[in-house]
CSV table of C-alpha atoms in Angstrom, one decimal:
chain,number,residue,atom,x,y,z
V,1,GLY,CA,85.9,-143.3,40.7
V,2,VAL,CA,83.3,-146.0,41.2
V,3,ARG,CA,84.5,-149.3,42.6
V,4,LEU,CA,82.6,-152.5,43.6
V,5,SER,CA,84.1,-155.9,44.6
V,6,PHE,CA,82.5,-159.2,45.5
V,7,GLY,CA,85.1,-160.8,47.7
V,8,LYS,CA,88.3,-161.0,45.6
V,9,THR,CA,86.4,-160.4,42.4
V,10,VAL,CA,86.6,-156.8,41.2
V,11,ALA,CA,83.5,-155.9,39.2
V,12,LEU,CA,84.2,-152.2,38.8
V,13,ALA,CA,87.6,-150.6,39.3
V,14,ASP,CA,87.8,-146.8,39.4
V,15,LEU,CA,85.1,-146.4,36.7
V,16,SER,CA,84.6,-142.7,35.7
V,17,VAL,CA,82.2,-141.6,33.0
V,18,SER,CA,79.9,-138.7,32.1
V,19,LEU,CA,76.5,-139.3,30.6
V,20,SER,CA,74.2,-136.7,29.1
V,21,SER,CA,70.9,-136.4,27.1
V,22,GLY,CA,70.5,-135.4,23.5
V,23,SER,CA,71.4,-138.7,21.9
V,24,ILE,CA,71.5,-142.4,22.7
V,25,ILE,CA,74.7,-143.4,24.6
V,26,GLY,CA,76.2,-146.7,23.7
V,27,ILE,CA,77.8,-149.0,26.3
V,28,ALA,CA,80.0,-151.9,25.0
V,29,GLY,CA,82.2,-154.4,26.7
V,30,PRO,CA,83.0,-158.1,26.7
V,31,ASN,CA,81.2,-160.5,29.1
V,32,GLY,CA,82.1,-159.9,32.7
V,33,ALA,CA,83.4,-156.4,32.0
V,34,GLY,CA,81.1,-154.8,34.5
V,35,LYS,CA,78.3,-153.3,32.3
V,36,SER,CA,75.4,-155.0,34.2
V,37,THR,CA,77.0,-154.1,37.5
V,38,PHE,CA,77.3,-150.5,36.5
V,39,THR,CA,73.6,-150.6,35.5
V,40,ARG,CA,72.5,-152.1,38.8
V,41,ILE,CA,74.4,-149.3,40.7
V,42,LEU,CA,72.8,-146.5,38.7
V,43,ALA,CA,69.4,-148.1,39.3
V,44,GLY,CA,69.9,-148.3,43.0
V,45,GLU,CA,69.9,-152.2,42.9
V,46,ALA,CA,73.5,-152.3,44.2
V,47,ARG,CA,75.7,-150.0,46.3
V,48,SER,CA,79.2,-149.1,45.2
V,49,ASP,CA,82.1,-149.5,47.6
V,50,GLN,CA,83.7,-146.2,46.6
V,51,GLY,CA,83.1,-143.3,44.3
V,52,PHE,CA,80.6,-140.5,44.0
V,53,PHE,CA,77.8,-139.4,41.6
V,54,THR,CA,76.4,-136.1,40.5
V,55,LEU,CA,73.0,-135.4,38.8
V,56,ASP,CA,72.7,-132.1,37.0
V,57,GLY,CA,75.8,-130.9,38.9
V,58,GLN,CA,74.4,-131.8,42.4
V,59,PRO,CA,75.6,-134.7,44.6
V,60,TRP,CA,73.4,-137.7,44.0
V,61,ASP,CA,73.1,-141.1,45.7
V,62,PRO,CA,71.4,-143.7,43.4
V,63,SER,CA,71.1,-146.2,46.3
V,64,THR,CA,68.6,-143.9,48.0
V,65,ASP,CA,66.8,-142.7,44.8
V,66,MET,CA,64.7,-145.3,43.1
V,67,THR,CA,62.9,-142.9,40.8
V,68,THR,CA,65.5,-141.2,38.7
V,69,THR,CA,66.7,-144.4,36.8
V,70,ALA,CA,64.6,-147.0,35.0
V,71,VAL,CA,66.1,-150.2,33.6
V,72,VAL,CA,65.0,-152.5,30.8
V,73,HIS,CA,66.9,-155.6,31.8
V,74,GLN,CA,68.3,-158.2,29.4
V,75,GLU,CA,66.4,-160.8,31.3
V,76,PRO,CA,62.9,-159.3,32.0
V,77,GLN,CA,62.3,-158.6,35.7
V,78,VAL,CA,58.6,-159.5,35.5
V,79,TRP,CA,56.0,-161.7,37.3
V,80,LEU,CA,54.7,-164.6,35.4
V,81,ASN,CA,51.8,-165.2,37.7
V,82,LEU,CA,50.4,-161.7,37.0
V,83,THR,CA,48.6,-160.4,33.9
V,84,VAL,CA,50.4,-158.1,31.4
V,85,ARG,CA,48.5,-155.1,32.8
V,86,GLU,CA,49.2,-156.0,36.4
V,87,ASN,CA,52.9,-156.3,35.6
V,88,LEU,CA,53.0,-152.7,34.4
V,89,VAL,CA,51.7,-151.3,37.7
V,90,VAL,CA,53.0,-153.7,40.3
V,91,GLY,CA,55.1,-151.9,42.9
V,92,GLN,CA,53.5,-148.6,42.2
V,93,GLU,CA,50.1,-149.3,43.7
V,94,SER,CA,50.4,-146.6,46.5
V,95,THR,CA,50.9,-143.8,44.0
V,96,PHE,CA,49.2,-145.2,40.9
V,97,GLY,CA,45.7,-144.6,42.3
V,98,ARG,CA,46.4,-140.9,43.1
V,99,ARG,CA,48.1,-140.2,39.7
V,100,ARG,CA,45.7,-138.4,37.3
V,101,GLY,CA,45.3,-140.3,34.0
V,102,GLY,CA,47.2,-143.3,35.3
V,103,ALA,CA,44.8,-145.9,33.8
V,104,SER,CA,44.8,-144.1,30.4
V,105,ARG,CA,48.6,-143.9,30.5
V,106,VAL,CA,48.8,-147.7,30.9
V,107,ASP,CA,46.4,-148.2,28.0
V,108,GLU,CA,48.6,-145.9,25.8
V,109,ILE,CA,51.7,-147.9,26.6
V,110,LEU,CA,50.0,-151.2,25.9
V,111,GLU,CA,48.8,-149.8,22.5
V,112,SER,CA,52.2,-148.4,21.7
V,113,LEU,CA,53.9,-151.7,22.4
V,114,ASP,CA,51.2,-153.6,20.4
V,115,ILE,CA,50.2,-155.8,23.4
V,116,ALA,CA,46.8,-154.3,24.3
V,117,ASN,CA,45.1,-157.5,23.2
V,118,LEU,CA,47.1,-159.4,25.8
V,119,ALA,CA,46.4,-157.0,28.7
V,120,ASP,CA,44.5,-159.5,30.8
V,121,VAL,CA,46.5,-162.6,29.9
V,122,LEU,CA,48.8,-164.2,32.4
V,123,LEU,CA,52.4,-163.4,31.5
V,124,GLU,CA,53.4,-167.1,31.9
V,125,LYS,CA,51.3,-167.8,28.8
V,126,CYS,CA,53.1,-165.1,26.7
V,127,SER,CA,56.2,-165.3,24.6
V,128,MET,CA,59.6,-164.1,25.5
V,129,ALA,CA,59.1,-161.1,23.1
V,130,THR,CA,55.9,-160.1,25.0
V,131,ARG,CA,57.7,-160.4,28.4
V,132,GLN,CA,60.5,-158.1,27.1
V,133,ARG,CA,57.9,-155.5,25.9
V,134,VAL,CA,56.3,-155.6,29.3
V,135,GLU,CA,59.7,-154.8,30.8
V,136,ILE,CA,60.0,-151.9,28.4
V,137,GLY,CA,56.4,-150.8,29.4
V,138,ARG,CA,57.3,-150.8,33.0
V,139,ALA,CA,60.3,-148.5,32.3
V,140,MET,CA,58.0,-146.2,30.2
V,141,LEU,CA,55.5,-145.9,33.0
V,142,ARG,CA,58.2,-144.8,35.5
V,143,GLN,CA,58.7,-141.5,33.7
V,144,ALA,CA,62.3,-141.4,34.9
V,145,LYS,CA,65.2,-139.1,34.0
V,146,CYS,CA,67.6,-141.8,33.0
V,147,TYR,CA,66.7,-144.9,31.0
V,148,ILE,CA,69.1,-147.9,30.6
V,149,PHE,CA,68.3,-150.5,28.0
V,150,ASP,CA,70.3,-153.7,28.5
V,151,GLU,CA,70.2,-155.8,25.4
V,152,PRO,CA,66.5,-154.7,25.0
V,153,ASN,CA,65.9,-156.2,21.5
V,154,SER,CA,67.4,-159.7,22.0
V,155,ALA,CA,63.9,-161.3,21.5
V,156,LEU,CA,62.4,-158.7,19.1
V,157,THR,CA,61.8,-158.7,15.4
V,158,GLU,CA,63.5,-156.2,13.1
V,159,ALA,CA,60.3,-154.1,13.0
V,160,GLU,CA,59.8,-154.2,16.7
V,161,SER,CA,63.5,-153.2,17.2
V,162,ASP,CA,63.0,-150.2,14.9
V,163,ALA,CA,60.0,-149.1,16.9
V,164,LEU,CA,62.0,-149.5,20.1
V,165,PHE,CA,64.9,-147.4,18.8
V,166,LEU,CA,62.6,-144.7,17.7
V,167,PHE,CA,61.2,-144.5,21.2
V,168,MET,CA,64.7,-144.4,22.6
V,169,ARG,CA,65.7,-141.5,20.3
V,170,ARG,CA,62.6,-139.5,21.4
V,171,LEU,CA,63.6,-140.1,25.0
V,172,ALA,CA,67.1,-138.7,24.4
V,173,GLU,CA,65.9,-135.8,22.4
V,174,THR,CA,63.4,-134.7,25.1
V,175,GLY,CA,66.1,-134.4,27.8
V,176,HIS,CA,66.4,-138.0,29.1
V,177,VAL,CA,69.7,-139.8,29.6
V,178,THR,CA,69.3,-142.8,27.4
V,179,MET,CA,71.8,-145.7,27.4
V,180,LEU,CA,72.0,-148.7,25.2
V,181,ILE,CA,74.0,-151.7,26.3
V,182,SER,CA,74.5,-154.1,23.5
V,183,HIS,CA,76.7,-156.8,22.0
V,184,ARG,CA,75.3,-156.0,18.5
V,185,LEU,CA,77.9,-153.7,17.2
V,186,ASN,CA,75.8,-152.6,14.2
V,187,ASP,CA,73.0,-151.4,16.6
V,188,LEU,CA,75.6,-149.3,18.5
V,189,VAL,CA,76.9,-147.7,15.3
V,190,ASP,CA,73.5,-147.1,13.8
V,191,GLN,CA,71.8,-145.7,16.9
V,192,CYS,CA,74.5,-144.0,19.0
V,193,GLN,CA,76.6,-140.9,18.5
V,194,GLN,CA,79.0,-142.0,21.2
V,195,VAL,CA,80.0,-145.4,22.6
V,196,HIS,CA,81.8,-146.0,25.9
V,197,VAL,CA,83.8,-149.2,26.0
V,198,ILE,CA,84.1,-150.8,29.5
V,199,ARG,CA,86.8,-153.4,30.0
V,200,ASP,CA,87.9,-155.0,33.3
V,201,GLY,CA,85.7,-152.7,35.3
V,202,ARG,CA,87.2,-149.5,33.8
V,203,LEU,CA,86.3,-147.1,31.1
V,204,ALA,CA,88.7,-148.3,28.4
V,205,SER,CA,87.8,-145.8,25.7
V,206,THR,CA,85.1,-143.5,24.2
V,207,ILE,CA,84.5,-143.8,20.5
V,208,ASP,CA,82.6,-141.1,18.6
V,209,GLY,CA,82.5,-139.1,15.3
V,210,ASP,CA,84.2,-140.7,12.3
V,211,ARG,CA,85.9,-143.3,14.6
V,212,LEU,CA,82.5,-144.8,15.5
V,213,THR,CA,82.7,-148.0,13.4
V,214,GLU,CA,82.1,-151.7,14.1
V,215,ASN,CA,85.8,-152.4,13.5
V,216,ASN,CA,86.9,-149.8,16.0
V,217,ILE,CA,84.5,-151.0,18.7
V,218,ALA,CA,85.5,-154.6,18.1
V,219,ALA,CA,89.2,-153.7,18.4
V,220,GLU,CA,88.6,-152.1,21.7
V,221,LEU,CA,86.6,-155.0,23.0
V,222,VAL,CA,89.5,-157.5,22.5
V,223,GLU,CA,92.3,-155.1,23.4
V,224,GLY,CA,94.6,-156.9,25.8
V,225,THR,CA,92.8,-160.2,25.7
V,226,THR,CA,94.1,-163.5,24.6
V,227,SER,CA,92.5,-166.4,22.7
V,228,LEU,CA,90.4,-168.7,24.9
V,229,ALA,CA,91.9,-171.7,23.3
V,230,GLU,CA,94.9,-172.7,21.2
V,231,PRO,CA,93.9,-172.8,17.5
V,232,GLY,CA,93.3,-176.3,16.4
V,233,PRO,CA,93.3,-177.9,12.9
V,234,THR,CA,90.9,-176.5,10.4
V,235,ARG,CA,88.0,-178.8,9.9
V,236,ALA,CA,86.5,-179.3,6.5
V,237,SER,CA,82.9,-178.2,5.9
V,238,HIS,CA,80.3,-180.9,6.3
V,239,GLY,CA,77.4,-181.3,4.0
V,240,PRO,CA,75.7,-184.1,2.1
V,241,ASN,CA,78.9,-186.2,2.3
V,242,SER,CA,79.2,-185.9,6.1
V,243,PRO,CA,79.7,-189.3,7.9
V,244,ALA,CA,76.7,-191.5,8.4
V,245,GLY,CA,75.4,-192.4,11.9
V,246,GLY,CA,74.5,-189.0,13.0
V,247,PHE,CA,71.7,-187.8,15.3
V,248,VAL,CA,68.5,-188.3,13.3
V,249,LEU,CA,65.1,-187.1,14.3
V,250,VAL,CA,62.0,-188.3,12.4
V,251,ASN,CA,58.4,-187.1,12.6
V,252,TRP,CA,59.0,-185.1,15.7
V,253,GLU,CA,55.7,-183.6,16.8
V,254,SER,CA,54.8,-181.3,19.8
V,255,GLU,CA,52.2,-182.6,22.2
V,256,SER,CA,51.1,-179.0,22.9
V,257,GLY,CA,50.8,-178.1,19.2
V,258,ALA,CA,53.7,-175.7,19.2
V,259,PHE,CA,55.1,-177.4,16.1
V,260,GLN,CA,54.1,-180.4,13.9
V,261,SER,CA,55.7,-183.1,11.9
V,262,THR,CA,59.3,-181.8,12.0
V,263,GLY,CA,61.9,-184.1,10.5
V,264,LEU,CA,65.5,-183.3,10.9
V,265,GLU,CA,68.9,-184.8,10.5
V,266,LEU,CA,71.8,-183.7,12.7
V,267,ARG,CA,75.3,-185.0,11.8
V,268,PRO,CA,78.6,-184.8,13.6
V,269,GLY,CA,80.7,-181.8,12.7
V,270,ASP,CA,77.7,-179.7,11.5
V,271,VAL,CA,76.2,-176.6,13.1
V,272,THR,CA,72.4,-176.6,12.6
V,273,VAL,CA,70.5,-173.3,13.0
V,274,VAL,CA,66.8,-173.1,13.7
V,275,VAL,CA,65.3,-169.7,12.8
V,276,GLY,CA,61.8,-168.2,12.9
V,277,VAL,CA,59.9,-165.3,14.4
V,278,GLU,CA,59.0,-165.3,18.1
V,279,GLY,CA,56.1,-167.7,18.7
V,280,SER,CA,56.8,-169.8,15.6
V,281,GLY,CA,57.6,-172.9,17.7
V,282,GLY,CA,61.4,-172.8,17.1
V,283,ARG,CA,62.2,-172.5,20.8
V,284,GLU,CA,59.9,-175.4,21.7
V,285,PHE,CA,61.3,-177.6,19.0
V,286,VAL,CA,64.9,-177.0,20.1
V,287,ALA,CA,63.9,-177.7,23.7
V,288,SER,CA,62.1,-180.9,22.7
V,289,VAL,CA,65.3,-182.2,21.1
V,290,ALA,CA,66.9,-182.0,24.5
V,291,GLY,CA,63.9,-183.5,26.2
V,292,PHE,CA,62.7,-180.3,27.8
V,293,HIS,CA,59.4,-180.0,25.9
V,294,LYS,CA,57.0,-182.8,25.5
V,295,ALA,CA,56.9,-184.2,22.1
V,296,ARG,CA,56.0,-187.5,20.4
V,297,GLY,CA,58.0,-189.1,17.6
V,298,MET,CA,61.1,-191.1,17.0
V,299,ALA,CA,64.7,-190.2,17.7
V,300,ARG,CA,67.8,-192.1,16.7
V,301,LEU,CA,71.1,-191.3,18.3
V,302,LEU,CA,74.1,-192.6,16.3
V,303,GLY,CA,71.8,-195.1,14.5
V,304,VAL,CA,70.3,-196.5,17.7
V,305,GLU,CA,66.8,-195.6,18.9
V,306,ALA,CA,67.2,-193.4,22.0
V,307,PHE,CA,64.4,-193.4,24.6
V,308,ARG,CA,66.3,-191.1,27.1
V,309,ILE,CA,67.6,-188.6,24.6
V,310,GLU,CA,68.1,-185.9,27.3
V,311,ARG,CA,71.0,-188.0,28.7
V,312,SER,CA,72.9,-187.4,25.5
V,313,THR,CA,72.1,-183.7,24.9
V,314,ALA,CA,72.7,-180.4,26.7
V,315,PHE,CA,70.2,-177.6,26.5
V,316,LEU,CA,71.0,-173.9,27.1
V,317,PRO,CA,67.7,-171.8,27.2
V,318,CYS,CA,67.3,-168.2,26.2
V,319,ASP,CA,66.9,-167.2,29.8
V,320,ARG,CA,69.8,-168.5,31.9
V,321,ARG,CA,67.7,-168.2,35.1
V,322,GLY,CA,65.8,-171.2,33.7
V,323,MET,CA,68.8,-173.5,34.3
V,324,LEU,CA,70.8,-171.8,37.1
V,325,PHE,CA,70.1,-172.0,40.9
V,326,ALA,CA,70.6,-168.5,42.4
V,327,ASN,CA,70.7,-170.0,46.0
V,328,LEU,CA,73.7,-172.2,45.2
V,329,THR,CA,77.4,-171.7,44.7
V,330,VAL,CA,79.3,-171.5,41.4
V,331,GLY,CA,80.7,-175.0,42.0
V,332,ASP,CA,77.2,-176.5,42.9
V,333,ASN,CA,75.7,-175.0,39.7
V,334,VAL,CA,78.5,-176.4,37.5
V,335,THR,CA,78.1,-180.0,38.9
V,336,VAL,CA,74.5,-180.1,39.9
V,337,ARG,CA,73.5,-182.1,36.7
V,338,LEU,CA,76.2,-184.7,37.1
V,339,GLY,CA,75.7,-188.0,38.8
V,340,ALA,CA,77.5,-191.4,39.1
V,341,PRO,CA,80.3,-192.0,38.4
V,342,GLU,CA,81.4,-188.4,37.9
V,343,ILE,CA,80.6,-186.9,41.3
V,344,ALA,CA,79.0,-189.9,43.2
V,345,THR,CA,79.6,-193.5,43.8
V,346,ARG,CA,77.5,-196.1,42.1
V,347,GLY,CA,74.9,-197.9,44.2
V,348,LEU,CA,75.0,-195.9,47.5
V,349,GLY,CA,75.4,-192.6,45.7
V,350,TRP,CA,78.0,-191.1,48.1
V,351,LEU,CA,79.1,-187.7,46.9
V,352,LYS,CA,82.7,-187.4,45.8
V,353,ARG,CA,83.6,-184.0,47.1
V,354,PRO,CA,87.1,-183.8,45.8
V,355,ALA,CA,85.9,-184.8,42.3
V,356,ARG,CA,83.1,-182.1,42.4
V,357,ARG,CA,85.7,-179.5,43.4
V,358,ARG,CA,88.1,-180.6,40.7
V,359,ILE,CA,85.4,-180.5,38.0
V,360,ALA,CA,84.3,-177.0,39.1
V,361,LEU,CA,87.9,-175.7,39.2
V,362,ASP,CA,88.5,-177.0,35.6
V,363,ALA,CA,85.3,-175.3,34.4
V,364,ILE,CA,86.2,-172.0,36.0
V,365,ASP,CA,89.6,-172.2,34.3
V,366,GLN,CA,88.3,-173.3,30.9
V,367,PHE,CA,85.5,-170.7,30.7
V,368,ARG,CA,87.5,-168.0,32.5
V,369,ILE,CA,84.8,-167.4,35.0
V,370,LYS,CA,85.7,-164.4,37.2
V,371,THR,CA,85.1,-165.7,40.7
V,372,ASP,CA,86.8,-166.3,44.1
V,373,GLY,CA,86.3,-170.0,43.6
V,374,PRO,CA,83.7,-172.8,43.5
V,375,ALA,CA,82.4,-171.8,46.9
V,376,GLN,CA,81.4,-168.2,45.9
V,377,PRO,CA,77.6,-167.7,45.6
V,378,LEU,CA,76.3,-167.5,42.1
V,379,VAL,CA,74.5,-164.2,42.7
V,380,ALA,CA,77.9,-162.5,43.5
V,381,LEU,CA,78.9,-162.9,39.8
V,382,SER,CA,78.2,-160.4,37.0
V,383,GLY,CA,75.7,-161.3,34.4
V,384,GLY,CA,78.3,-162.2,31.9
V,385,ASN,CA,80.1,-164.6,34.3
V,386,GLN,CA,76.7,-166.2,35.2
V,387,GLN,CA,76.3,-166.9,31.5
V,388,LYS,CA,79.7,-168.6,31.5
V,389,VAL,CA,78.5,-170.7,34.4
V,390,ALA,CA,75.4,-171.7,32.4
V,391,LEU,CA,77.6,-172.8,29.5
V,392,ALA,CA,79.9,-174.7,31.9
V,393,THR,CA,76.8,-176.4,33.5
V,394,ALA,CA,75.6,-177.6,30.1
V,395,LEU,CA,79.0,-178.8,28.7
V,396,THR,CA,80.5,-180.4,31.8
V,397,ARG,CA,78.0,-183.3,31.1
V,398,LYS,CA,80.0,-184.0,27.9
V,399,PRO,CA,76.9,-184.4,25.8
V,400,ARG,CA,77.1,-186.2,22.5
């Protein structure tokens, strides 16, 4: 019977579920369904408005017990100004010194995660995959009863993911409640014996046995939803004959050495995918296209050399915290990258408050952001709805 609301926005509505050890438990649900909110409540990071919990049959209050549950967040909760080793033990200094074998335990975790060679490196100099493994290491060091993995392998290679799932299965088999929250339906089917589907803040269904298939999970995820947009005309595939005058990059080279001499043509109507293992330079290259990573070279936009290419592109990073402002409202975040004439007058630069509100309301409607309105603080939204705000922030600029 767990409920939690943020103003008029209901994050969890009478959610009831039983979780047990023995096997990995899957948690699925569309963006904004309440999965991350449920995780934060179990971890004591948020307090529910109603409902009760039991642990091994006894009353339990997660908001006052910070030791039972450990979370591997989708967006690593780490400190970039500390080393890899310091990140593992931060917050546990008072007990770490008294715990026998504490230092060797840290070394074991660093070795098992294959990051021992980075132990004394500042995390800000490490890749996203390393940051995610540090987050996993922090959870391992906690020795908790319940482990929650929220999209834990989003930045891991296939081999790294296999090693992570092996570790999770060992946790479950040794008496730990082990939960996997994922949008990857194949991972849920391959790794779990039971999947709980959360929709609109409630437990919509539990799928197990022969019913546990990707198709059945997918059907539950979209049950009762409608299309986000009216279907438009089918567009033909674009290839070598796509129209001329596209977005052409020539001899694009990173100043930091992350990538070299990358030539690329981007044409209207095409979707271009950049792939590569973590650390290959793919992220830096994509960021440079939008002007967020220093590079040297030539760029032509629609056949004309573009010196301010960032004005014509929108960039959505892998970590939404890199583009959102937690201390601002939903409306402020949506319009913060706009200028004259959209939300300000030319010359004097007076803000057009009605225009800002109208743009924010349109974005909330278009992206179906669950919020009380533009004035609601961003941090009051679920993770999925914050991701929708990030999308809206990028696309309201109407990039070419």
